[in-house]
Amino acid sequence: MTDFSDKVVYQIYPKSFRDTNGDGFGDIPGIIEKLDYLQELGVDYLWLTPFFPSPQRDNGYDVSDYRSVNPLFGTMEDLEALIRESRARSMELMLDMVFNHTSTEHEWFQRALAGEEKYQHYYIFREGAPDRAPTNWQSKFGGSAWEYVPGLKKWYLRLFDVTQADLNWDNPEVREELKEILRFWKDKGIRGFRFDVINLVSKPAQMEDDFEGDGRRFYSDGPHIHEYLKELVRDARIGDCVTVGEMSSTSLSHCIRYSSPKEKELSMCFNFHHLKVDYKDGDKWALMAPDYRKLKELFVKWQTGMQEGSGWNALFWCNHDQPRIVSRMGDEGIYWKESAKMLAGMIHLMRGTPYIYQGEEIGMQNAHYPSIDQYRDVESLNYYEILLENGKTKEEALATLAARSRDNSRTPMQWNKGAFGGFSEAEPWLPMAAGFREAITVEAQQKDGNSILAFYKKLITMRKQYPVIAKGTIAFLETENDMTLAYERTLEDQKLIVLCNLDGKEQKIKISPEWSSCPVILQNGRRTEADCPSCKDTDFGTFLTDTGRTLTSEEKTCTMKPYEFVVLGNRTLKQL
Ligand code: GLC
Ligand code: CA
């Protein structure tokens, strides 16, 4: 098993990264063009969301051919050049394997439709009357999870869009096909794989109605999931690659099994519990302010739980399905910089592998589209209709999308202050974020040593410099305040203490005498003695003024500035 604990992954959404041929869609040559930037940032793996042939109903998560490149993004030669050029800069690619479902345009599904029984067994078809779906399960994109095919007099399962038909993993032939796809890409030089909604692939043999929920409790972390993953990894010979599974509505005990090295399943897992703390009653489409107490509890649970079980977390706030974190839990106004840095530091120094989603490193914000015509995402368009049907006004529905739409993260990457942010010469496929301005561009932040971009670089450098970040244990500290979070990382005699104020207001944090004489390693702002009148009489107020001062306080509380972030390290660390 390769040691990946000091690695950092950067996620690229190719469609919105950089367009080189002026068609408004990002492409693979555009990624090659930006490799120097990525190397400079210091990341190790580039996760590319799907670039395979696809009708693009779900932006490539509806794959119609797993072994080719969609001409929209370039050619196989472009991809080979990308692999080569990345490696020349010490970076590896991580491909996105969408194995829960295929596009209905995939040859397998087309042959199933044409009546070939072999291929009907590749999917989950059920007999049934046209007016009664086999179960009452709901699609994740809204509506029934079943679609009727009159020609076959059968229904097929589709947990996502109607054009994304779920594969039948209980059929060994399907599992063999998927292994071959992995071997194909490994032979091309791919050393990383991200598995899309992989914990949904094992469905129960008998499917029944769900009278408590939408059906997910029957197929999430399903009956044969661990068996199938072990077999896939072993037979495709990808045990030496970095692998991450996207786990939908999962549990801690399953994630320990997915990612504990002794199980020989995956390197790590994404879970989404911490990104549901602003869902009212668990409903993504019901707005609520984030519940910070719950957020803290979830970090404590998953960080310490995965540690105890020898599992490994993927650490992330952002991806192509999530709104921008600075808009969601930070501040788009005066504390834009501070909050973006605090949120970054908070997760990068935890135990696990950090993921940066394109644009996060420059504090990109939500799209703030004023009109429904600007949205492209199938889930957003479906839910807009559902919200209207449920009696919401257009304004309310738009406000909900503005906070929750996946298009928030898919707006074009902001490279420079040009008309389309240096993303393209032409009108992009998805409009620029409404708040696009020079300060939120790579070019501006490269010139500023105090930028969000510079801060991300520091975090990555620290991970490589201080083994305590990659390999240390984690323990959370009692701050006696829901709005402040503190944890310590320990590796032999090295120790780091991370202090975060999650709020846009000043907040108290409890200081333990144990933290005394610890120099500041990193902070997200400038602090003066006047910022903390309560500890003026101790050195705590001054130790935060700049790196290298010491703390000699008694146990007491200190005031942290809005979104303040401070990392203390013990002397051993300082000497590194
Ligand atoms: C994952 C992807 C998302 C996609 C869905 C169906 O959640 O991240 O973008 O729509 O799976 O493939
Ligand atoms: Ca293009």
XYZ file of C-alpha atoms and ligand atoms in Angstrom, residues 11 13 47 49-50 58-62 96 98-101 140-141 159-161 164 194-198 200 246 248 272 319-321 377-379 406 410, ligand 1:
50
model
C -10.500 18.444 -8.121
C -14.361 20.077 -13.292
C -9.147 14.313 -9.779
C -14.683 14.601 -13.084
C -15.863 12.462 -16.037
C -25.805 14.955 -15.793
C -22.609 16.639 -16.982
C -20.732 13.447 -17.711
C -22.001 11.325 -14.815
C -24.080 9.658 -17.497
C -13.885 9.367 -11.816
C -19.244 6.105 -12.456
C -20.082 2.464 -11.811
C -23.483 2.664 -10.140
C -25.165 3.422 -13.457
C -32.245 11.437 -5.853
C -33.073 13.949 -8.557
C -31.636 6.237 -8.633
C -30.614 9.406 -10.481
C -31.804 10.798 -13.837
C -28.857 6.989 -15.752
C -12.625 8.176 -7.399
C -15.690 5.935 -7.283
C -18.979 7.733 -7.761
C -21.742 6.875 -5.229
C -20.036 3.515 -4.802
C -25.144 2.403 -3.541
C -18.098 8.717 -2.577
C -23.965 8.593 0.127
C -21.506 14.221 3.560
C -16.969 19.778 -4.819
C -19.008 20.019 -8.006
C -22.198 19.080 -6.109
C -28.055 21.384 -13.673
C -30.673 18.650 -14.113
C -31.217 18.337 -10.352
C -25.010 22.409 -7.759
C -19.770 24.823 -11.560
C -22.390 11.764 -7.602
C -21.775 12.855 -8.424
C -22.871 13.723 -8.964
C -23.745 12.876 -9.845
C -24.251 11.638 -9.101
C -24.785 10.630 -10.054
O -23.053 12.242 -6.489
O -20.835 13.556 -7.663
O -22.384 14.831 -9.662
O -24.836 13.609 -10.287
O -23.221 10.991 -8.398
O -23.753 10.086 -10.835
